[in-house]
Coordinates of C-alpha atoms in Angstrom, one line a residue:
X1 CA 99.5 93.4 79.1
X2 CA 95.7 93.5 80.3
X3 CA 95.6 93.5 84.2
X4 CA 94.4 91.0 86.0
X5 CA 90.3 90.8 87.0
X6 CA 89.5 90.3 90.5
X7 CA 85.7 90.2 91.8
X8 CA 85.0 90.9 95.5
X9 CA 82.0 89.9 97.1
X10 CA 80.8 92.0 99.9
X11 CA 82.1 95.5 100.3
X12 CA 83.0 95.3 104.2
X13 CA 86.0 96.0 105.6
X14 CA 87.8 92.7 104.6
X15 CA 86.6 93.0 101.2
X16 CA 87.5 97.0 100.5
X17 CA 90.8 96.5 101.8
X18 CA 91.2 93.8 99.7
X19 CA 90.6 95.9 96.8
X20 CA 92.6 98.8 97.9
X21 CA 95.5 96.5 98.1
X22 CA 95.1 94.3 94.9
X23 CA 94.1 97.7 93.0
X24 CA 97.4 99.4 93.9
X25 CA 99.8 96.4 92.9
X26 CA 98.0 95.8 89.2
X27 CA 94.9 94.0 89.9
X28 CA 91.3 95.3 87.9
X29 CA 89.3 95.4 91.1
X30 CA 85.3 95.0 91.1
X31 CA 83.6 95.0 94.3
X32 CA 80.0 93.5 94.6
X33 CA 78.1 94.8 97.6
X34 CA 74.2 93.7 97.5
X35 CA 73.0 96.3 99.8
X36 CA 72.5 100.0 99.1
X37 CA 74.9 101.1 101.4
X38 CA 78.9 99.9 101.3
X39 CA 80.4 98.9 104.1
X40 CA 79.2 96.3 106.4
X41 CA 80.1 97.0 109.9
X42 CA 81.1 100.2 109.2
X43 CA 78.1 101.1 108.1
X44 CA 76.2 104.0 109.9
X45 CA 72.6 105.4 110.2
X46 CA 71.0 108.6 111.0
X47 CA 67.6 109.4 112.6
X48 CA 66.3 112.4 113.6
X49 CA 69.8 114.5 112.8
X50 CA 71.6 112.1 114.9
X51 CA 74.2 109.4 114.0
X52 CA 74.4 105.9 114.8
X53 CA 76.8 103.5 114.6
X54 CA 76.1 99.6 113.7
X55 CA 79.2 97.9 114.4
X56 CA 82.7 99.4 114.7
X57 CA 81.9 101.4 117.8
X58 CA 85.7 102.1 118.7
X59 CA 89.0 101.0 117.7
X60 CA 92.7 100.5 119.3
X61 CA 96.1 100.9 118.9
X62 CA 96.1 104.2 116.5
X63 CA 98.6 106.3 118.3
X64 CA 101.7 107.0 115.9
X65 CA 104.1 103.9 115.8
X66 CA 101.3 101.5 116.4
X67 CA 100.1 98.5 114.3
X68 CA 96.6 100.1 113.3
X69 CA 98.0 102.9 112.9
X70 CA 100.5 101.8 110.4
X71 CA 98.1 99.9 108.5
X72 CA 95.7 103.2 108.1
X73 CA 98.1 104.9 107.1
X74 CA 99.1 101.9 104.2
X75 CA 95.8 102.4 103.4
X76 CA 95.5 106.0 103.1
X77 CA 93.4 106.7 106.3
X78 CA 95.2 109.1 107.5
X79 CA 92.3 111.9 106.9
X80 CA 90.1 109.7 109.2
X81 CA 89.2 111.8 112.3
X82 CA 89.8 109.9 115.7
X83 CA 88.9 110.8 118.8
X84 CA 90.9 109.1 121.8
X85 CA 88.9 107.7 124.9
X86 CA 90.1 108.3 128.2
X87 CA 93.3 107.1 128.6
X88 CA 92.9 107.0 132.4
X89 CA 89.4 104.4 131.6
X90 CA 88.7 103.6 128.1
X91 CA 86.9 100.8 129.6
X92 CA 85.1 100.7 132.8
X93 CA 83.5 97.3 134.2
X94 CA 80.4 97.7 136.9
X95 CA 80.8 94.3 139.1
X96 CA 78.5 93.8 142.5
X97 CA 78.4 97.5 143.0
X98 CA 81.8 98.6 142.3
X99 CA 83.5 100.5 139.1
X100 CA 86.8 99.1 137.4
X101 CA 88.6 101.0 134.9
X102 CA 91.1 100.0 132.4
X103 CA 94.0 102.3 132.2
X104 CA 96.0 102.5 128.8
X105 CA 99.4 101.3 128.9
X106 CA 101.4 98.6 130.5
X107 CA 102.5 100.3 134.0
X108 CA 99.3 102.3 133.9
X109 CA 97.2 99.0 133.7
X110 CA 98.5 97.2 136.2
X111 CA 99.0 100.3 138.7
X112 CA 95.3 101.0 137.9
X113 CA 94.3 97.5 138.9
X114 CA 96.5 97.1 141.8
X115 CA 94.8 99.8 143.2
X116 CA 91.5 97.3 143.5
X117 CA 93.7 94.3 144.1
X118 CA 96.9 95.4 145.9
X119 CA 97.6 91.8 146.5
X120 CA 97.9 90.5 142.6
X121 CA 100.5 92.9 141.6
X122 CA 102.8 90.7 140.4
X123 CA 100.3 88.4 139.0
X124 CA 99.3 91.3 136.7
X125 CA 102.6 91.6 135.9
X126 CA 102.7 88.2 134.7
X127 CA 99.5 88.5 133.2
X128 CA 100.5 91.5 131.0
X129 CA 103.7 89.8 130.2
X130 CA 101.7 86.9 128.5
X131 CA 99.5 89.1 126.9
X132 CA 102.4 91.1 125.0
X133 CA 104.1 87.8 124.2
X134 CA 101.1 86.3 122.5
X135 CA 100.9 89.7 120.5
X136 CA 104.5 90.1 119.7
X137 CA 105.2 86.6 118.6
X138 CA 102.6 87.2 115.9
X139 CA 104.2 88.6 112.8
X140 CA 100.7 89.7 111.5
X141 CA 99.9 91.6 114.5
X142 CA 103.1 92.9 115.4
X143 CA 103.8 94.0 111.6
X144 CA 107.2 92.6 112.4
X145 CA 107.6 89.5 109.5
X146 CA 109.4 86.0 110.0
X147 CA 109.8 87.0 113.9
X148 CA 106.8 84.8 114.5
X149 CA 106.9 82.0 117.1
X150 CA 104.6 79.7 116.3
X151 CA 104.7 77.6 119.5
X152 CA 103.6 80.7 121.5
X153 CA 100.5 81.1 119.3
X154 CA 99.6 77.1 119.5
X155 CA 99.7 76.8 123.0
X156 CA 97.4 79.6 124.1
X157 CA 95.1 78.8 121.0
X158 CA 94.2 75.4 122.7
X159 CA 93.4 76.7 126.1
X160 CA 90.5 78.3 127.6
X161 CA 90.8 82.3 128.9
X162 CA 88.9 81.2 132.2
X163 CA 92.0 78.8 132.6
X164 CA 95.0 81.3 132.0
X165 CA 93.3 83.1 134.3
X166 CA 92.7 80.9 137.1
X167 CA 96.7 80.0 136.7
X168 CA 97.4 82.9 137.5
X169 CA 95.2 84.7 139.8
X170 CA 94.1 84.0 143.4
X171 CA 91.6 86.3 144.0
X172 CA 88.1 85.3 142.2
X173 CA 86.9 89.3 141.3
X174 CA 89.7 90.2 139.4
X175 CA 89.5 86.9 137.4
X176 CA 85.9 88.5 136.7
X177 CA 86.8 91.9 136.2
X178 CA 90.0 91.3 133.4
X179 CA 87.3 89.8 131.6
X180 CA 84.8 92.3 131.6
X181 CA 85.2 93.6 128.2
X182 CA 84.3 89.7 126.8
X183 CA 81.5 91.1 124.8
X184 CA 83.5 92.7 122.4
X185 CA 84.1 88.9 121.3
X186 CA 81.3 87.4 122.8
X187 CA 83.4 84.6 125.0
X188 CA 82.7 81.9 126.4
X189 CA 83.6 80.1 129.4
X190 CA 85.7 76.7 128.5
X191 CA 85.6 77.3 124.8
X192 CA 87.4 80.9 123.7
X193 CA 91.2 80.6 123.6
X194 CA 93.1 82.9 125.5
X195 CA 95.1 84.1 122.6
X196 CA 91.6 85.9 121.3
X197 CA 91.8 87.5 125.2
X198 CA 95.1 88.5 124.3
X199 CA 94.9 90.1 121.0
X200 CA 91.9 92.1 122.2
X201 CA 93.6 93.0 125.6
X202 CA 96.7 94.0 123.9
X203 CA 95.0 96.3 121.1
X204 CA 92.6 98.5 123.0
X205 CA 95.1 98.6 125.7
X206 CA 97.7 100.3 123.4
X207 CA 95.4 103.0 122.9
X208 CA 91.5 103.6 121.9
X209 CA 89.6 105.7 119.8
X210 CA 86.2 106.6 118.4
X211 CA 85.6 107.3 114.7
X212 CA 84.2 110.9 115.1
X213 CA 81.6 111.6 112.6
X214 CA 80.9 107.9 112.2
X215 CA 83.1 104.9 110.9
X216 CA 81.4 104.7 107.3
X217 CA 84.1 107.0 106.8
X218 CA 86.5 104.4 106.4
X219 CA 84.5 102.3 104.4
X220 CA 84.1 105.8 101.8
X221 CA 87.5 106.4 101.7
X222 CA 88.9 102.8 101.0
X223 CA 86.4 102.9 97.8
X224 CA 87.8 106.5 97.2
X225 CA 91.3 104.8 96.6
X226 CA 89.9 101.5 94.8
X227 CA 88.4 103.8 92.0
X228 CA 91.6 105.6 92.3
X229 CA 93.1 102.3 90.8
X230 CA 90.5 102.5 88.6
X231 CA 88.7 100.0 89.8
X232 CA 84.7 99.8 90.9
X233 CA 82.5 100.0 93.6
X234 CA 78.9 98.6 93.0
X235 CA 75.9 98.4 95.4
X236 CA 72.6 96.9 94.6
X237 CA 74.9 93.9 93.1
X238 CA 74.1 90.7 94.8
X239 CA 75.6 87.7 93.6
X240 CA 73.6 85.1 93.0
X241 CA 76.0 82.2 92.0
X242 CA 80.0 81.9 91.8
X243 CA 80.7 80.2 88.1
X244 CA 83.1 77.9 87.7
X245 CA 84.3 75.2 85.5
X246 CA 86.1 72.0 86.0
X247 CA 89.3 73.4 87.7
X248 CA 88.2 77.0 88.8
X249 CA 86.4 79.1 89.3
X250 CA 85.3 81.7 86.0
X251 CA 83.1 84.7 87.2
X252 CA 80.1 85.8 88.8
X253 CA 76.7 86.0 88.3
X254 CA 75.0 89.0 89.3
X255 CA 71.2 89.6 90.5
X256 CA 70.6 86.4 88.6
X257 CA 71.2 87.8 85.3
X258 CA 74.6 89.3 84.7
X259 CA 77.8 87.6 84.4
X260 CA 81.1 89.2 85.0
X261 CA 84.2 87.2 84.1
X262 CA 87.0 87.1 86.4
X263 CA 90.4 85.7 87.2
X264 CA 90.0 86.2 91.2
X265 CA 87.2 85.9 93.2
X266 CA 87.5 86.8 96.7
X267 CA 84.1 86.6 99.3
X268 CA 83.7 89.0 102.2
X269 CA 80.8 87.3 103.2
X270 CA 80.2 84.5 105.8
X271 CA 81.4 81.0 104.6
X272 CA 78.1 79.7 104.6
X273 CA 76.9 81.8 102.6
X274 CA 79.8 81.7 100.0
X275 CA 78.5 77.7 99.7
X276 CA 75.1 78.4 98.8
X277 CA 76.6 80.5 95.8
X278 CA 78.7 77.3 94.7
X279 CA 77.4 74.6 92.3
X280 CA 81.3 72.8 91.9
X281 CA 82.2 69.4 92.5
X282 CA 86.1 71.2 93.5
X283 CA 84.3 71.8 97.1
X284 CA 84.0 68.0 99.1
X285 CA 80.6 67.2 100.3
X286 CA 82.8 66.8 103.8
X287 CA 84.3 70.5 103.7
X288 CA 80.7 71.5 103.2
X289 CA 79.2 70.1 106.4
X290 CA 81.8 71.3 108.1
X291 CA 81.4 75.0 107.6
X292 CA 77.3 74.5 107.7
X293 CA 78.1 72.9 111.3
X294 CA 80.5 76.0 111.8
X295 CA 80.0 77.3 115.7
X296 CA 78.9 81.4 115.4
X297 CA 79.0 83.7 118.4
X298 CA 76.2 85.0 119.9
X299 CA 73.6 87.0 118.4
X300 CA 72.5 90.9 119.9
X301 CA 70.1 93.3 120.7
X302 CA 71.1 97.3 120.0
X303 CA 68.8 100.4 121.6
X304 CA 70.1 103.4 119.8
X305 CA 69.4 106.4 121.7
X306 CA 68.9 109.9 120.4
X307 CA 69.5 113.0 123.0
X308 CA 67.8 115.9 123.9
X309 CA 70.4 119.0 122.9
X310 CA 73.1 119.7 126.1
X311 CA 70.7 116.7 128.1
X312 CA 73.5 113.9 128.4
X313 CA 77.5 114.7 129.0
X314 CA 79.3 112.8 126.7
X315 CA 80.9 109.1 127.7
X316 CA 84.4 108.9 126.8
X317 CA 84.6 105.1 128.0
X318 CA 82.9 102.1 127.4
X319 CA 81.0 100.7 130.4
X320 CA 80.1 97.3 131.2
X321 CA 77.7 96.0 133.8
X322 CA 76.6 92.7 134.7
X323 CA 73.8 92.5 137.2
X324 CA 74.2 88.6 137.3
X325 CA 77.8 89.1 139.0
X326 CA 79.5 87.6 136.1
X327 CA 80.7 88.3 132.9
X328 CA 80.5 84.8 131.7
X329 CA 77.1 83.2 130.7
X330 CA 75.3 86.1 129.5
X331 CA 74.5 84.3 126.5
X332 CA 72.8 81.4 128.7
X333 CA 69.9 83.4 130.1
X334 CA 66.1 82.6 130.4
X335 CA 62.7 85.4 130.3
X336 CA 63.1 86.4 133.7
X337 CA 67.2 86.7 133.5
X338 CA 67.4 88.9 131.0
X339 CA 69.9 90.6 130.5
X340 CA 72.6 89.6 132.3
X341 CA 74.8 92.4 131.4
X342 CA 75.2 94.9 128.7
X343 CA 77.5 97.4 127.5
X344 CA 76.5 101.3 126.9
X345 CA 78.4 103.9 125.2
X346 CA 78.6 107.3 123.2
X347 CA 78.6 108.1 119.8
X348 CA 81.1 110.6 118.3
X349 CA 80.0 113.5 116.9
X350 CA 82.6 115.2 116.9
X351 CA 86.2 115.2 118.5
X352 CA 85.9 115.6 122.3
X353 CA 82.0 116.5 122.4
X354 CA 81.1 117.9 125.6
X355 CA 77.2 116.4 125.6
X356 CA 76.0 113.1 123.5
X357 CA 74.0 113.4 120.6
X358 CA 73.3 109.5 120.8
X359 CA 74.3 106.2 122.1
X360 CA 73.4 102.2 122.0
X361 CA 72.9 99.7 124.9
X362 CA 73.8 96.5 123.4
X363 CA 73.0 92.9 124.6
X364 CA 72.8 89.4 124.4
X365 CA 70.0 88.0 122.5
X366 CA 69.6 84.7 120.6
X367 CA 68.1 84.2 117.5
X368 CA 65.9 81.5 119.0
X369 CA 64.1 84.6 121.0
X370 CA 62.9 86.3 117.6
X371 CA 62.6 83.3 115.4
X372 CA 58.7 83.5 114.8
X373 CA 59.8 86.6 112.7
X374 CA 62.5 84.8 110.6
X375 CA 61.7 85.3 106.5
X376 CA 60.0 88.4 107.3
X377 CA 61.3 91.9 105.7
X378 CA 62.3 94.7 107.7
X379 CA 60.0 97.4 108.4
X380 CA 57.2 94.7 107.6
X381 CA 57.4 92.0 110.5
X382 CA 54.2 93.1 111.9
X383 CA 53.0 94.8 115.9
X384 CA 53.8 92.4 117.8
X385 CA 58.0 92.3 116.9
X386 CA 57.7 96.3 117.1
X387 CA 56.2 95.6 120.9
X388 CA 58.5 93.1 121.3
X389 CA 61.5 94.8 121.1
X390 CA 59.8 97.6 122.7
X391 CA 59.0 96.1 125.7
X392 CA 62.9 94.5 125.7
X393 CA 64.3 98.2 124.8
X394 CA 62.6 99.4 128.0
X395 CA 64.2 96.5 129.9
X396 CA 67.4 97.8 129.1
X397 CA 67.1 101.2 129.6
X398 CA 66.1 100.3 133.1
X399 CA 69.0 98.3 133.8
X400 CA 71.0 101.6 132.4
X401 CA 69.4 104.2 134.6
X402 CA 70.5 101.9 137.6
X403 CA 74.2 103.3 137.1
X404 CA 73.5 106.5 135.3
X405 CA 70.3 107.9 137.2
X406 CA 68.3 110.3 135.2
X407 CA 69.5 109.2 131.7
X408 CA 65.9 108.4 130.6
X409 CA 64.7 111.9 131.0
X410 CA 67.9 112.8 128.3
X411 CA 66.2 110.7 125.8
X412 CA 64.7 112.4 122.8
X413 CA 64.1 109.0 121.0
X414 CA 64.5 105.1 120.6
X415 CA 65.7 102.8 118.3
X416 CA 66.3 99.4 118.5
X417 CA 67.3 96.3 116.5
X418 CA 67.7 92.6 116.8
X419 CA 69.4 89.8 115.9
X420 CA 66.7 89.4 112.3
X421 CA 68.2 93.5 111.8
X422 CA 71.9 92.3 112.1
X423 CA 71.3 89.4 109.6
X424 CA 69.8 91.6 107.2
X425 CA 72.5 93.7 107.3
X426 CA 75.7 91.4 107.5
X427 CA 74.1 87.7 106.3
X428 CA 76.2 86.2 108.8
X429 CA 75.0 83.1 110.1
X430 CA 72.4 83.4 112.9
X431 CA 72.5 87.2 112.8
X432 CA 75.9 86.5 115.4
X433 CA 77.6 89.6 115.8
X434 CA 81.3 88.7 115.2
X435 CA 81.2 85.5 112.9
X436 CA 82.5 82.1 113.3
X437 CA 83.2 81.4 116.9
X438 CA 86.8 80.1 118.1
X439 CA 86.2 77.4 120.6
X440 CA 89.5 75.1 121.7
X441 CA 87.0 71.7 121.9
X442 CA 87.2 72.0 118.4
X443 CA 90.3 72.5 117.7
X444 CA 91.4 73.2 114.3
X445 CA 87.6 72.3 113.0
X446 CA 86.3 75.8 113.7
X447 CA 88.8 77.5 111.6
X448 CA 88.2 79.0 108.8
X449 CA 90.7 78.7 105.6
X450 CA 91.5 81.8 103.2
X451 CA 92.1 78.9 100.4
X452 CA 89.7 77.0 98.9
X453 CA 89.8 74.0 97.1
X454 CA 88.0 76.3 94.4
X455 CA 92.3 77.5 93.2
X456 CA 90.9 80.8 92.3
X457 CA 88.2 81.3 95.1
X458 CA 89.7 83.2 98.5
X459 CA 87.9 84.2 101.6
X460 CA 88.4 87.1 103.2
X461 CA 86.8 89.2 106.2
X462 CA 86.1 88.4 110.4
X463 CA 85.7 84.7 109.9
X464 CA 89.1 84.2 108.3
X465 CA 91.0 85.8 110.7
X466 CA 89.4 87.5 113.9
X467 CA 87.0 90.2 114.0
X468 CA 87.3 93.9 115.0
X469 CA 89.2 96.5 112.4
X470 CA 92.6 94.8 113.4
X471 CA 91.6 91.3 112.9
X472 CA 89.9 91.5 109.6
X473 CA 92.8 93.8 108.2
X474 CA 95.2 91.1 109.4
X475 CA 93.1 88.5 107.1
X476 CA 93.2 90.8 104.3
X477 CA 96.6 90.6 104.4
X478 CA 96.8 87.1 104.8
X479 CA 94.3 86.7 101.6
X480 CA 96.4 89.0 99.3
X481 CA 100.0 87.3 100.1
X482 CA 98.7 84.5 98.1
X483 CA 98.3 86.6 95.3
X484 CA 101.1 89.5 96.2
X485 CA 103.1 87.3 99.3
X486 CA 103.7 88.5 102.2
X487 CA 107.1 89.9 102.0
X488 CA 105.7 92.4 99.3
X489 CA 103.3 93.9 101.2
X490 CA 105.0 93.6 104.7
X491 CA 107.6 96.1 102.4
X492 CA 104.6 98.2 101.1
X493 CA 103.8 99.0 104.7
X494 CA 106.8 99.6 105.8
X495 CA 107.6 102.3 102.8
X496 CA 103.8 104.1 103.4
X497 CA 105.0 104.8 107.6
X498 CA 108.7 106.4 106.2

């Protein structure tokens, strides 16, 4: 009996571990990835002997027992070399002149931030207790099936963070200071649902960890087991139009001349894009405008740094600052206001490095502020984009040396890109960092569906589910239940952490 074909477009994390998990239950896997390197987000760079990072800068919840870590291991991750952050202040937030740190753990989180706010123990008690509720009443993020309450879920994904937390909390810093990590999901104030807070809170506070050696490790070993399966991993393959007929659809065509057949096709890319590939009266003109009119998150601006040798002791947090005394707005900013805040960390060499080798500032930046260069090619837009993000680079390094004085006489080199570099890279709408944006005044009109109308067409990847590696795994798994179910693979995890 001939297996199955199934076509993946987009090699990033959502689409590999697709493959991985159709390839090991009978499915003929091909995965499509247009660039020269696999991987999306997990991609990595190196200049100059040193390594860089472009978007999964640090994960959570990988200690033994815990739900990333039973998932890597499902995917046979285990030889994936972590490197923990400290425990005591994975994250620190910088707010009008004072330091905040984030303490793994329940009782060490709350003692941590009692110590700043004695008066709001017990509201960080209740805070936390939300927080693990949201989690745990999610079957897909607690790995724990059919225990699901779906009421939990529904009522925190219709109101606003900024309103849990002024429920909850008297005192107007801390309400700043639990939000200080928001750029890891670019929020915003009145429109991101709390339950996006929540998940985020609740997996980085479990535990966090670096990639060392770079996160395109992840993306090489997922295609390690997909050929296992013997199934196929092919850059330089950019599809150029999904093929169907009048009930589904039939293949792919491939850099506008080849045509593979298939049964499934799955897309890893942004919805958008996924509708420019379709020519099918099966998609509704209606569905259509909706995900063109889709809200993303913001775009960003990266400086990668490269260190002098022994110049820079490594960072083993993540630190936040926001010089306009807020976390929220930073994406509302004008010339002179820029930036309002940024985040700077380490890369990962190696596990437990005693100096950096590199590290990125990353900010807010809007597409609107590099437009003039949009349909140029990389490498080619010309002097004045090079002194452009020059002259922004040296902005930010500025704003850095404010809290870490001396850092620019540790810096070896700089490299920067902007939100034109992101959407070469990703093809994500706007060059936004994480995707599709959830916003409550939209309701369910900003969510993406893993079915399309198209019977044989799934979606996969950051806009189906959430973003970060938990989120997108979570809508690979959602994705293959309609092929697999759920109770199948909830079992095939389950067996792989015996």
């Amino acid at each position: 009996m001939s297996r199955k074909k199934c076509i993946i477009i987009g090699s990033g994390l959502g689409g590999l571990s697709c493959g991985v998990i159709l390839g090991r239950n009978g499915y003929d896997v091909t995965v499509l990835e247009q660039g020269t390197q696999i991987g999306g987000c997990l991609q990595c760079f190196s200049r100059r002997g040193a390594r860089f990072e472009t978007g999964m800068h640090f994960i959570g919840s990988a200690l033994p027992g815990q739900t990333l870590h039973k998932l890597m291991r499902y995917l046979s991750l285990d030889d994936i070399r972590l490197s923990r952050l400290d425990p005591e202040a994975y994250d620190v937030v910088s707010l009008h002149g004072e330091r905040f740190c984030f303490a793994n753990g329940r009782e060490a989180f709350i003692e941590g931030m009692s110590r700043y706010f004695p008066g709001e123990t017990d509201n960080l008690a209740l805070y936390y207790g939300i927080i693990e509720k949201i989690a745990q009443a999610s079957s897909l993020h607690s790995l724990r099936y059919a225990e699901n309450d779906i009421v939990v879920n529904t009522f925190y994904q219709t109101i606003s963070i900024n309103e849990v937390m002024d429920s909850l909390f008297t005192d107007e810093l801390i309400k700043e200071v639990l939000v200080g990590n928001l750029p890891l999901y670019a929020a915003e104030k009145d429109r991101t649902p709390f339950s996006q807070h929540a998940f985020i809170m609740d997996f980085y506070n479990q535990s966090a960890f670096r990639v060392a050696g770079g996160s395109d490790a992840i993306a090489l070993s997922l295609a390690g087991s997909i050929e296992a399966c013997g199934g196929t991993v092919r850059p330089r393959s950019k599809v150029t139009r999904i093929v169907c007929d009048d009930t589904k659809a039939t293949g792919v065509e491939v850099n506008g001349e080849e045509f593979i057949a298939a049964d499934i096709v799955i897309s890893d890319i942004h919805p958008a894009r996924v509708m420019e590939l379709l020519d099918t009266k099966l998609i509704r003109p209606a569905f259509r405008k909706r995900i063109s009119v889709l809200p993303n998150t913001t775009a960003g601006f990266s400086v990668y740094l490269k260190f002098k040798d022994g110049a820079v002791p490594y960072l083993n947090s993540n630190f936040y600052s926001f010089n306009s005394g807020s976390p929220w707005g930073c994406e509302d900013y004008t010339e002179a206001t820029w930036p309002k805040g940024y985040l700077y960390m380490h890369f990962c060499s190696e596990e437990r490095p005693k100096y950096a080798s590199s590290g990125v500032i990353l900010s807010y930046m809007n597409m609107t502020d590099v437009a003039r260069w949009e349909g140029t090619q990389a490498g080619r837009r010309g002097a004045d984009y090079e002194d452009f993000k020059r002259r922004k680079a040296e902005i930010l390094i500025a704003e850095v040396e404010k809290e870490f004085p001396g850092l620019r006489a540790g810096i070896e080199a700089v490299y920067t890109a902007s939100p034109l570099t992101y959407l070469d890279y990703t093809g994500t709408e706007g060059g936004s960092m994480y995707g599709v944006a959830k916003d409550i005044t939209l309701g369910a009109a900003c969510r993406v569906p893993h079915k399309t109308k198209v019977p044989n067409l799934l979606l996969t990847g950051q806009n189906i589910n959430s973003h970060g590696m938990l989120g997108t795994l979570v809508g690979s798994i959602v994705t293959c239940s309609e092929l697999l179910t759920a109770e199948t693979i909830y079992q095939q995890i389950i067996e792989a952490n015996r």
